[in-house]
mmCIF file of C-alpha atoms in Angstrom:
data_model
loop_
_atom_site.group_PDB
_atom_site.id
_atom_site.type_symbol
_atom_site.label_atom_id
_atom_site.label_comp_id
_atom_site.label_asym_id
_atom_site.label_seq_id
_atom_site.Cartn_x
_atom_site.Cartn_y
_atom_site.Cartn_z
ATOM 1 C CA UNK A 1 -8.641 18.612 9.236
ATOM 2 C CA UNK A 2 -9.475 20.586 6.085
ATOM 3 C CA UNK A 3 -7.258 20.087 3.052
ATOM 4 C CA UNK A 4 -7.019 23.256 0.938
ATOM 5 C CA UNK A 5 -8.042 22.909 -2.700
ATOM 6 C CA UNK A 6 -5.227 23.911 -5.038
ATOM 7 C CA UNK A 7 -5.893 25.171 -8.573
ATOM 8 C CA UNK A 8 -2.451 24.235 -9.911
ATOM 9 C CA UNK A 9 -2.863 20.693 -8.610
ATOM 10 C CA UNK A 10 -6.377 20.570 -10.077
ATOM 11 C CA UNK A 11 -4.956 21.398 -13.511
ATOM 12 C CA UNK A 12 -2.488 18.510 -13.205
ATOM 13 C CA UNK A 13 -5.301 16.151 -12.182
ATOM 14 C CA UNK A 14 -7.314 17.260 -15.220
ATOM 15 C CA UNK A 15 -4.341 16.489 -17.475
ATOM 16 C CA UNK A 16 -3.692 13.080 -15.893
ATOM 17 C CA UNK A 17 -7.377 12.131 -16.155
ATOM 18 C CA UNK A 18 -7.024 11.982 -19.940
ATOM 19 C CA UNK A 19 -5.522 8.484 -19.675
ATOM 20 C CA UNK A 20 -8.310 6.925 -17.569
ATOM 21 C CA UNK A 21 -9.994 5.470 -20.671
ATOM 22 C CA UNK A 22 -6.900 3.324 -21.214
ATOM 23 C CA UNK A 23 -7.338 1.621 -17.830
ATOM 24 C CA UNK A 24 -9.883 -0.680 -16.217
ATOM 25 C CA UNK A 25 -11.095 -1.138 -12.649
ATOM 26 C CA UNK A 26 -10.208 -4.330 -10.763
ATOM 27 C CA UNK A 27 -13.197 -6.366 -11.948
ATOM 28 C CA UNK A 28 -11.824 -9.649 -10.550
ATOM 29 C CA UNK A 29 -12.755 -8.407 -7.061
ATOM 30 C CA UNK A 30 -16.537 -7.882 -7.331
ATOM 31 C CA UNK A 31 -16.743 -5.099 -4.733
ATOM 32 C CA UNK A 32 -13.993 -3.101 -6.483
ATOM 33 C CA UNK A 33 -15.659 -3.442 -9.883
ATOM 34 C CA UNK A 34 -18.235 -0.837 -8.804
ATOM 35 C CA UNK A 35 -15.685 2.027 -8.818
ATOM 36 C CA UNK A 36 -15.904 4.898 -11.317
ATOM 37 C CA UNK A 37 -12.836 4.553 -13.545
ATOM 38 C CA UNK A 38 -12.769 8.303 -14.201
ATOM 39 C CA UNK A 39 -12.237 9.255 -10.546
ATOM 40 C CA UNK A 40 -8.906 10.849 -9.635
ATOM 41 C CA UNK A 41 -7.973 12.690 -6.458
ATOM 42 C CA UNK A 42 -4.745 13.670 -4.749
ATOM 43 C CA UNK A 43 -3.743 15.086 -1.379
ATOM 44 C CA UNK A 44 -0.277 16.325 -0.439
ATOM 45 C CA UNK A 45 0.469 16.502 3.279
ATOM 46 C CA UNK A 46 3.525 18.554 4.230
ATOM 47 C CA UNK A 47 5.760 18.119 7.251
ATOM 48 C CA UNK A 48 4.514 21.472 8.620
ATOM 49 C CA UNK A 49 0.895 20.153 8.557
ATOM 50 C CA UNK A 50 -0.184 22.122 5.487
ATOM 51 C CA UNK A 51 -2.317 20.059 3.122
ATOM 52 C CA UNK A 52 -3.153 20.732 -0.535
ATOM 53 C CA UNK A 53 -5.629 18.743 -2.599
ATOM 54 C CA UNK A 54 -7.416 18.315 -5.910
ATOM 55 C CA UNK A 55 -10.380 16.146 -6.817
ATOM 56 C CA UNK A 56 -12.729 14.503 -4.335
ATOM 57 C CA UNK A 57 -10.261 13.741 -1.523
ATOM 58 C CA UNK A 58 -13.085 12.749 0.847
ATOM 59 C CA UNK A 59 -13.970 9.702 -1.250
ATOM 60 C CA UNK A 60 -12.851 6.556 0.567
ATOM 61 C CA UNK A 61 -11.183 3.477 -0.895
ATOM 62 C CA UNK A 62 -9.540 0.342 0.436
ATOM 63 C CA UNK A 63 -5.775 0.089 0.858
ATOM 64 C CA UNK A 64 -5.310 -3.318 -0.753
ATOM 65 C CA UNK A 65 -1.550 -3.845 -1.316
ATOM 66 C CA UNK A 66 -0.652 -0.481 0.231
ATOM 67 C CA UNK A 67 -1.433 -2.190 3.533
ATOM 68 C CA UNK A 68 1.603 -4.442 2.972
ATOM 69 C CA UNK A 69 3.905 -1.558 3.909
ATOM 70 C CA UNK A 70 2.003 -0.990 7.147
ATOM 71 C CA UNK A 71 1.855 -4.635 8.220
ATOM 72 C CA UNK A 72 5.572 -4.927 7.430
ATOM 73 C CA UNK A 73 6.384 -1.912 9.607
ATOM 74 C CA UNK A 74 4.301 -3.356 12.435
ATOM 75 C CA UNK A 75 5.910 -6.816 12.428
ATOM 76 C CA UNK A 76 9.410 -5.332 12.083
ATOM 77 C CA UNK A 77 8.698 -3.275 15.193
ATOM 78 C CA UNK A 78 7.330 -6.337 16.968
ATOM 79 C CA UNK A 79 9.820 -9.035 15.941
ATOM 80 C CA UNK A 80 12.912 -7.268 14.557
ATOM 81 C CA UNK A 81 14.368 -7.514 11.072
ATOM 82 C CA UNK A 82 16.409 -10.690 11.647
ATOM 83 C CA UNK A 83 13.347 -12.762 12.485
ATOM 84 C CA UNK A 84 11.107 -11.204 9.829
ATOM 85 C CA UNK A 85 13.648 -11.667 7.057
ATOM 86 C CA UNK A 86 14.239 -15.258 8.057
ATOM 87 C CA UNK A 87 10.677 -15.830 6.794
ATOM 88 C CA UNK A 88 10.628 -13.522 3.774
ATOM 89 C CA UNK A 89 13.329 -12.256 1.401
ATOM 90 C CA UNK A 90 14.348 -8.768 0.332
ATOM 91 C CA UNK A 91 14.737 -8.993 -3.452
ATOM 92 C CA UNK A 92 12.404 -7.786 -6.240
ATOM 93 C CA UNK A 93 10.911 -10.474 -8.482
ATOM 94 C CA UNK A 94 9.918 -8.834 -11.763
ATOM 95 C CA UNK A 95 6.782 -11.004 -11.660
ATOM 96 C CA UNK A 96 3.118 -10.044 -11.162
ATOM 97 C CA UNK A 97 2.143 -9.507 -7.511
ATOM 98 C CA UNK A 98 0.091 -12.718 -7.338
ATOM 99 C CA UNK A 99 2.586 -14.951 -9.149
ATOM 100 C CA UNK A 100 3.522 -18.260 -7.555
ATOM 101 C CA UNK A 101 6.306 -19.125 -10.034
ATOM 102 C CA UNK A 102 9.389 -18.087 -8.042
ATOM 103 C CA UNK A 103 7.865 -19.440 -4.843
ATOM 104 C CA UNK A 104 8.055 -22.840 -6.531
ATOM 105 C CA UNK A 105 11.281 -22.518 -8.514
ATOM 106 C CA UNK A 106 13.672 -20.212 -6.625
ATOM 107 C CA UNK A 107 13.226 -20.896 -2.926
ATOM 108 C CA UNK A 108 10.245 -23.017 -1.892
ATOM 109 C CA UNK A 109 10.680 -22.115 1.760
ATOM 110 C CA UNK A 110 10.855 -18.325 1.469
ATOM 111 C CA UNK A 111 8.906 -15.730 -0.587
ATOM 112 C CA UNK A 112 11.263 -13.282 -2.298
ATOM 113 C CA UNK A 113 9.933 -10.057 -0.739
ATOM 114 C CA UNK A 114 7.102 -8.745 1.464
ATOM 115 C CA UNK A 115 5.421 -6.704 -1.283
ATOM 116 C CA UNK A 116 4.297 -9.691 -3.371
ATOM 117 C CA UNK A 117 1.244 -11.552 -2.120
ATOM 118 C CA UNK A 118 3.124 -14.634 -0.914
ATOM 119 C CA UNK A 119 5.487 -12.520 1.188
ATOM 120 C CA UNK A 120 2.701 -10.280 2.455
ATOM 121 C CA UNK A 121 0.700 -13.299 3.615
ATOM 122 C CA UNK A 122 3.696 -14.482 5.639
ATOM 123 C CA UNK A 123 4.140 -10.999 7.133
ATOM 124 C CA UNK A 124 0.448 -10.846 8.067
ATOM 125 C CA UNK A 125 0.763 -14.233 9.785
ATOM 126 C CA UNK A 126 3.376 -12.626 12.078
ATOM 127 C CA UNK A 127 1.001 -9.957 13.438
ATOM 128 C CA UNK A 128 0.616 -10.662 17.140
ATOM 129 C CA UNK A 129 -2.618 -11.773 18.774
ATOM 130 C CA UNK A 130 -4.554 -14.941 19.505
ATOM 131 C CA UNK A 131 -7.599 -14.299 17.327
ATOM 132 C CA UNK A 132 -8.228 -12.624 13.979
ATOM 133 C CA UNK A 133 -10.155 -9.849 15.745
ATOM 134 C CA UNK A 134 -7.346 -9.224 18.225
ATOM 135 C CA UNK A 135 -4.749 -9.066 15.461
ATOM 136 C CA UNK A 136 -6.873 -6.842 13.237
ATOM 137 C CA UNK A 137 -7.565 -4.473 16.144
ATOM 138 C CA UNK A 138 -3.822 -4.292 16.792
ATOM 139 C CA UNK A 139 -3.160 -3.361 13.152
ATOM 140 C CA UNK A 140 -6.036 -0.856 13.069
ATOM 141 C CA UNK A 141 -4.789 0.806 16.252
ATOM 142 C CA UNK A 142 -1.393 1.271 14.608
ATOM 143 C CA UNK A 143 -2.915 2.760 11.448
ATOM 144 C CA UNK A 144 -5.145 5.090 13.469
ATOM 145 C CA UNK A 145 -2.038 6.478 15.133
ATOM 146 C CA UNK A 146 -0.345 6.953 11.743
ATOM 147 C CA UNK A 147 -3.327 8.899 10.372
ATOM 148 C CA UNK A 148 -4.275 10.545 13.685
ATOM 149 C CA UNK A 149 -7.789 9.403 12.800
ATOM 150 C CA UNK A 150 -9.626 7.127 15.232
ATOM 151 C CA UNK A 151 -12.412 6.482 12.700
ATOM 152 C CA UNK A 152 -10.277 4.305 10.417
ATOM 153 C CA UNK A 153 -11.828 0.851 9.977
ATOM 154 C CA UNK A 154 -12.247 -1.759 7.253
ATOM 155 C CA UNK A 155 -14.926 -2.284 4.602
ATOM 156 C CA UNK A 156 -16.779 -5.505 5.372
ATOM 157 C CA UNK A 157 -18.207 -5.798 1.854
ATOM 158 C CA UNK A 158 -14.773 -5.663 0.228
ATOM 159 C CA UNK A 159 -13.245 -8.012 2.810
ATOM 160 C CA UNK A 160 -15.967 -10.608 2.247
ATOM 161 C CA UNK A 161 -15.726 -10.189 -1.527
ATOM 162 C CA UNK A 162 -11.989 -10.851 -1.452
ATOM 163 C CA UNK A 163 -12.221 -13.665 1.093
ATOM 164 C CA UNK A 164 -14.642 -15.568 -1.131
ATOM 165 C CA UNK A 165 -12.615 -15.109 -4.345
ATOM 166 C CA UNK A 166 -8.935 -15.266 -3.248
ATOM 167 C CA UNK A 167 -8.195 -18.790 -4.454
ATOM 168 C CA UNK A 168 -4.650 -18.068 -5.690
ATOM 169 C CA UNK A 169 -3.730 -16.593 -2.303
ATOM 170 C CA UNK A 170 -5.182 -19.669 -0.615
ATOM 171 C CA UNK A 171 -3.079 -21.862 -2.886
ATOM 172 C CA UNK A 172 0.030 -19.906 -1.874
ATOM 173 C CA UNK A 173 -0.834 -20.284 1.803
ATOM 174 C CA UNK A 174 -1.302 -24.039 1.587
ATOM 175 C CA UNK A 175 1.873 -24.369 -0.478
ATOM 176 C CA UNK A 176 3.893 -22.395 2.096
ATOM 177 C CA UNK A 177 2.261 -24.240 4.989
ATOM 178 C CA UNK A 178 3.454 -27.486 3.417
ATOM 179 C CA UNK A 179 7.021 -26.138 3.679
ATOM 180 C CA UNK A 180 6.537 -24.907 7.244
ATOM 181 C CA UNK A 181 6.809 -21.185 6.467
ATOM 182 C CA UNK A 182 3.969 -20.492 8.879
ATOM 183 C CA UNK A 183 1.987 -22.637 11.264
ATOM 184 C CA UNK A 184 -1.212 -20.598 11.376
ATOM 185 C CA UNK A 185 -4.525 -21.910 10.150
ATOM 186 C CA UNK A 186 -4.754 -20.921 6.481
ATOM 187 C CA UNK A 187 -8.332 -19.657 6.710
ATOM 188 C CA UNK A 188 -7.451 -17.508 9.729
ATOM 189 C CA UNK A 189 -4.565 -15.932 7.799
ATOM 190 C CA UNK A 190 -6.831 -15.380 4.785
ATOM 191 C CA UNK A 191 -9.505 -13.815 6.997
ATOM 192 C CA UNK A 192 -7.001 -11.413 8.553
ATOM 193 C CA UNK A 193 -5.272 -10.633 5.247
ATOM 194 C CA UNK A 194 -8.477 -9.807 3.356
ATOM 195 C CA UNK A 195 -9.621 -7.547 6.209
ATOM 196 C CA UNK A 196 -6.193 -5.899 6.236
ATOM 197 C CA UNK A 197 -6.478 -5.211 2.501
ATOM 198 C CA UNK A 198 -9.997 -3.838 3.031
ATOM 199 C CA UNK A 199 -8.901 -1.153 5.509
ATOM 200 C CA UNK A 200 -10.519 2.015 4.211
ATOM 201 C CA UNK A 201 -9.502 5.672 4.123
ATOM 202 C CA UNK A 202 -9.400 8.724 1.871
ATOM 203 C CA UNK A 203 -6.551 10.428 0.017
ATOM 204 C CA UNK A 204 -5.843 12.791 2.922
ATOM 205 C CA UNK A 205 -5.425 9.926 5.400
ATOM 206 C CA UNK A 206 -3.136 8.159 2.942
ATOM 207 C CA UNK A 207 -1.062 11.305 2.424
ATOM 208 C CA UNK A 208 -0.655 11.575 6.196
ATOM 209 C CA UNK A 209 0.761 8.051 6.327
ATOM 210 C CA UNK A 210 3.111 8.979 3.492
ATOM 211 C CA UNK A 211 4.260 11.991 5.507
ATOM 212 C CA UNK A 212 5.058 9.736 8.488
ATOM 213 C CA UNK A 213 7.422 7.725 6.292
ATOM 214 C CA UNK A 214 8.783 10.946 4.766
ATOM 215 C CA UNK A 215 9.705 12.055 8.296
ATOM 216 C CA UNK A 216 11.354 8.718 9.133
ATOM 217 C CA UNK A 217 8.490 7.501 11.286
ATOM 218 C CA UNK A 218 7.380 10.710 13.025
ATOM 219 C CA UNK A 219 3.715 11.722 12.867
ATOM 220 C CA UNK A 220 3.724 15.444 11.922
ATOM 221 C CA UNK A 221 0.452 16.358 13.690
ATOM 222 C CA UNK A 222 1.171 14.700 17.029
ATOM 223 C CA UNK A 223 4.980 14.728 16.905
ATOM 224 C CA UNK A 224 5.008 11.086 18.026
ATOM 225 C CA UNK A 225 7.846 8.890 16.753
ATOM 226 C CA UNK A 226 5.558 5.988 15.854
ATOM 227 C CA UNK A 227 7.908 3.989 13.640
ATOM 228 C CA UNK A 228 11.618 3.625 14.472
ATOM 229 C CA UNK A 229 13.843 5.313 11.898
ATOM 230 C CA UNK A 230 15.501 2.075 10.781
ATOM 231 C CA UNK A 231 12.108 0.427 10.200
ATOM 232 C CA UNK A 232 10.873 3.432 8.204
ATOM 233 C CA UNK A 233 14.042 3.258 6.093
ATOM 234 C CA UNK A 234 13.517 -0.444 5.355
ATOM 235 C CA UNK A 235 9.902 0.155 4.336
ATOM 236 C CA UNK A 236 10.836 3.051 2.045
ATOM 237 C CA UNK A 237 13.509 0.920 0.405
ATOM 238 C CA UNK A 238 10.950 -1.777 -0.415
ATOM 239 C CA UNK A 239 8.641 0.913 -1.782
ATOM 240 C CA UNK A 240 11.371 1.903 -4.248
ATOM 241 C CA UNK A 241 12.410 -1.618 -5.279
ATOM 242 C CA UNK A 242 9.059 -3.442 -5.154
ATOM 243 C CA UNK A 243 6.303 -0.926 -4.405
ATOM 244 C CA UNK A 244 4.767 -0.613 -7.865
ATOM 245 C CA UNK A 245 4.537 -4.324 -8.615
ATOM 246 C CA UNK A 246 6.515 -5.399 -11.694
ATOM 247 C CA UNK A 247 6.600 -1.799 -12.955
ATOM 248 C CA UNK A 248 8.805 -0.631 -10.070
ATOM 249 C CA UNK A 249 11.920 -0.128 -12.195
ATOM 250 C CA UNK A 250 10.134 1.939 -14.826
ATOM 251 C CA UNK A 251 8.422 3.959 -12.094
ATOM 252 C CA UNK A 252 11.771 4.635 -10.404
ATOM 253 C CA UNK A 253 13.118 6.023 -13.676
ATOM 254 C CA UNK A 254 10.061 8.097 -14.625
ATOM 255 C CA UNK A 255 9.010 9.302 -11.145
ATOM 256 C CA UNK A 256 11.794 8.381 -8.745
ATOM 257 C CA UNK A 257 10.087 8.480 -5.341
ATOM 258 C CA UNK A 258 9.220 5.762 -2.802
ATOM 259 C CA UNK A 259 5.633 4.681 -3.523
ATOM 260 C CA UNK A 260 3.225 1.804 -2.979
ATOM 261 C CA UNK A 261 0.145 1.046 -5.030
ATOM 262 C CA UNK A 262 -2.968 -1.069 -4.548
ATOM 263 C CA UNK A 263 -5.494 -2.539 -6.983
ATOM 264 C CA UNK A 264 -8.236 -0.294 -5.595
ATOM 265 C CA UNK A 265 -6.399 2.513 -7.395
ATOM 266 C CA UNK A 266 -4.633 3.975 -4.384
ATOM 267 C CA UNK A 267 -1.021 5.133 -4.403
ATOM 268 C CA UNK A 268 0.917 6.277 -1.348
ATOM 269 C CA UNK A 269 4.073 8.230 -2.132
ATOM 270 C CA UNK A 270 6.472 10.562 -0.409
ATOM 271 C CA UNK A 271 9.209 13.110 -0.858
ATOM 272 C CA UNK A 272 11.781 12.481 1.902
ATOM 273 C CA UNK A 273 11.683 14.995 4.791
ATOM 274 C CA UNK A 274 9.065 17.058 2.931
ATOM 275 C CA UNK A 275 5.613 15.576 2.255
ATOM 276 C CA UNK A 276 3.423 12.532 1.759
ATOM 277 C CA UNK A 277 1.146 11.959 -1.234
ATOM 278 C CA UNK A 278 -2.178 10.117 -1.298
ATOM 279 C CA UNK A 279 -3.783 9.352 -4.666
ATOM 280 C CA UNK A 280 -6.973 7.558 -5.649
ATOM 281 C CA UNK A 281 -7.638 6.653 -9.277
ATOM 282 C CA UNK A 282 -9.339 3.257 -9.746
ATOM 283 C CA UNK A 283 -8.604 2.790 -13.467
ATOM 284 C CA UNK A 284 -5.636 0.379 -13.540
ATOM 285 C CA UNK A 285 -2.946 -0.323 -16.117
ATOM 286 C CA UNK A 286 -1.888 -3.844 -17.097
ATOM 287 C CA UNK A 287 0.466 -4.063 -14.095
ATOM 288 C CA UNK A 288 -2.285 -3.260 -11.577
ATOM 289 C CA UNK A 289 -1.266 0.350 -10.880
ATOM 290 C CA UNK A 290 -3.539 3.395 -11.109
ATOM 291 C CA UNK A 291 -2.979 4.538 -14.689
ATOM 292 C CA UNK A 292 -3.967 8.165 -14.035
ATOM 293 C CA UNK A 293 -2.260 8.146 -10.636
ATOM 294 C CA UNK A 294 1.041 7.113 -12.179
ATOM 295 C CA UNK A 295 0.592 9.700 -14.937
ATOM 296 C CA UNK A 296 -0.080 12.385 -12.319
ATOM 297 C CA UNK A 297 3.083 11.452 -10.424
ATOM 298 C CA UNK A 298 5.105 11.517 -13.652
ATOM 299 C CA UNK A 299 3.857 15.055 -14.358
ATOM 300 C CA UNK A 300 4.497 16.183 -10.775
ATOM 301 C CA UNK A 301 7.957 14.633 -10.664
ATOM 302 C CA UNK A 302 9.029 16.369 -13.854
ATOM 303 C CA UNK A 303 7.483 19.714 -12.875
ATOM 304 C CA UNK A 304 8.734 19.785 -9.274
ATOM 305 C CA UNK A 305 11.892 17.662 -9.681
ATOM 306 C CA UNK A 306 10.801 15.101 -7.120
ATOM 307 C CA UNK A 307 13.085 12.227 -8.117
ATOM 308 C CA UNK A 308 15.436 11.110 -5.348
ATOM 309 C CA UNK A 309 17.905 9.787 -7.922
#
């Protein structure tokens, strides 16, 4: 569908772009290092299927950690919350997303939450299927329903780039395997996880997914209740408490909406019962969040009183 350009939104994007020089792209993942740090786009998808945009909303990017919300929703639907949360906790850490410290010192048998890498790897290992391809196809089918876009796929270049450089994630997997957290082959989990993170879309697609969570799991275009309401609520809660890495508390105060970021520069946000937001701005702050994307949401939250608190 066509997303209508909005001049007011464009002015806010122009203002937020002023901070891009203070950020850097994710150079530690070679394929992501090619991004233009000055890019910034936003799409807002309303519950009545009206869409407003600013910037180049057709430019695609990979989900990275935003995919953690989607894999969590899928395994909660498949296995139920009791089983899922027997493998992974529900508390924020205050540590960087790739930290292994609390995995070693707090509870060696259970990552603290599904939004940090250790917890997300466990969640990904719970996706059903016998092969990596079967499990990835299952996840992609779910995401295509959320976006109502059958063209959604993953970027092979980014997946391979991450697979060949994700040594800390491998270390976490082997550490957790030692404690029996999952029985899967570590390389199979890494293969699936890096392809999951490399799932690619544009700001409009991301805003549509945000709108599904805003509507408690209902896809506004098709009317399908894709995600059960209780699962959508759990996912939104994690987005508030853990969604912006170890800047989640500050973000809750300054912006005050459920949101999830990724190191590609994507941010998925939502205003409950109203709209979803998809942002792409690859210049990152020191916490790994889109520096201009966060600034844009701060401006929007203050101007439109978006905070849920």
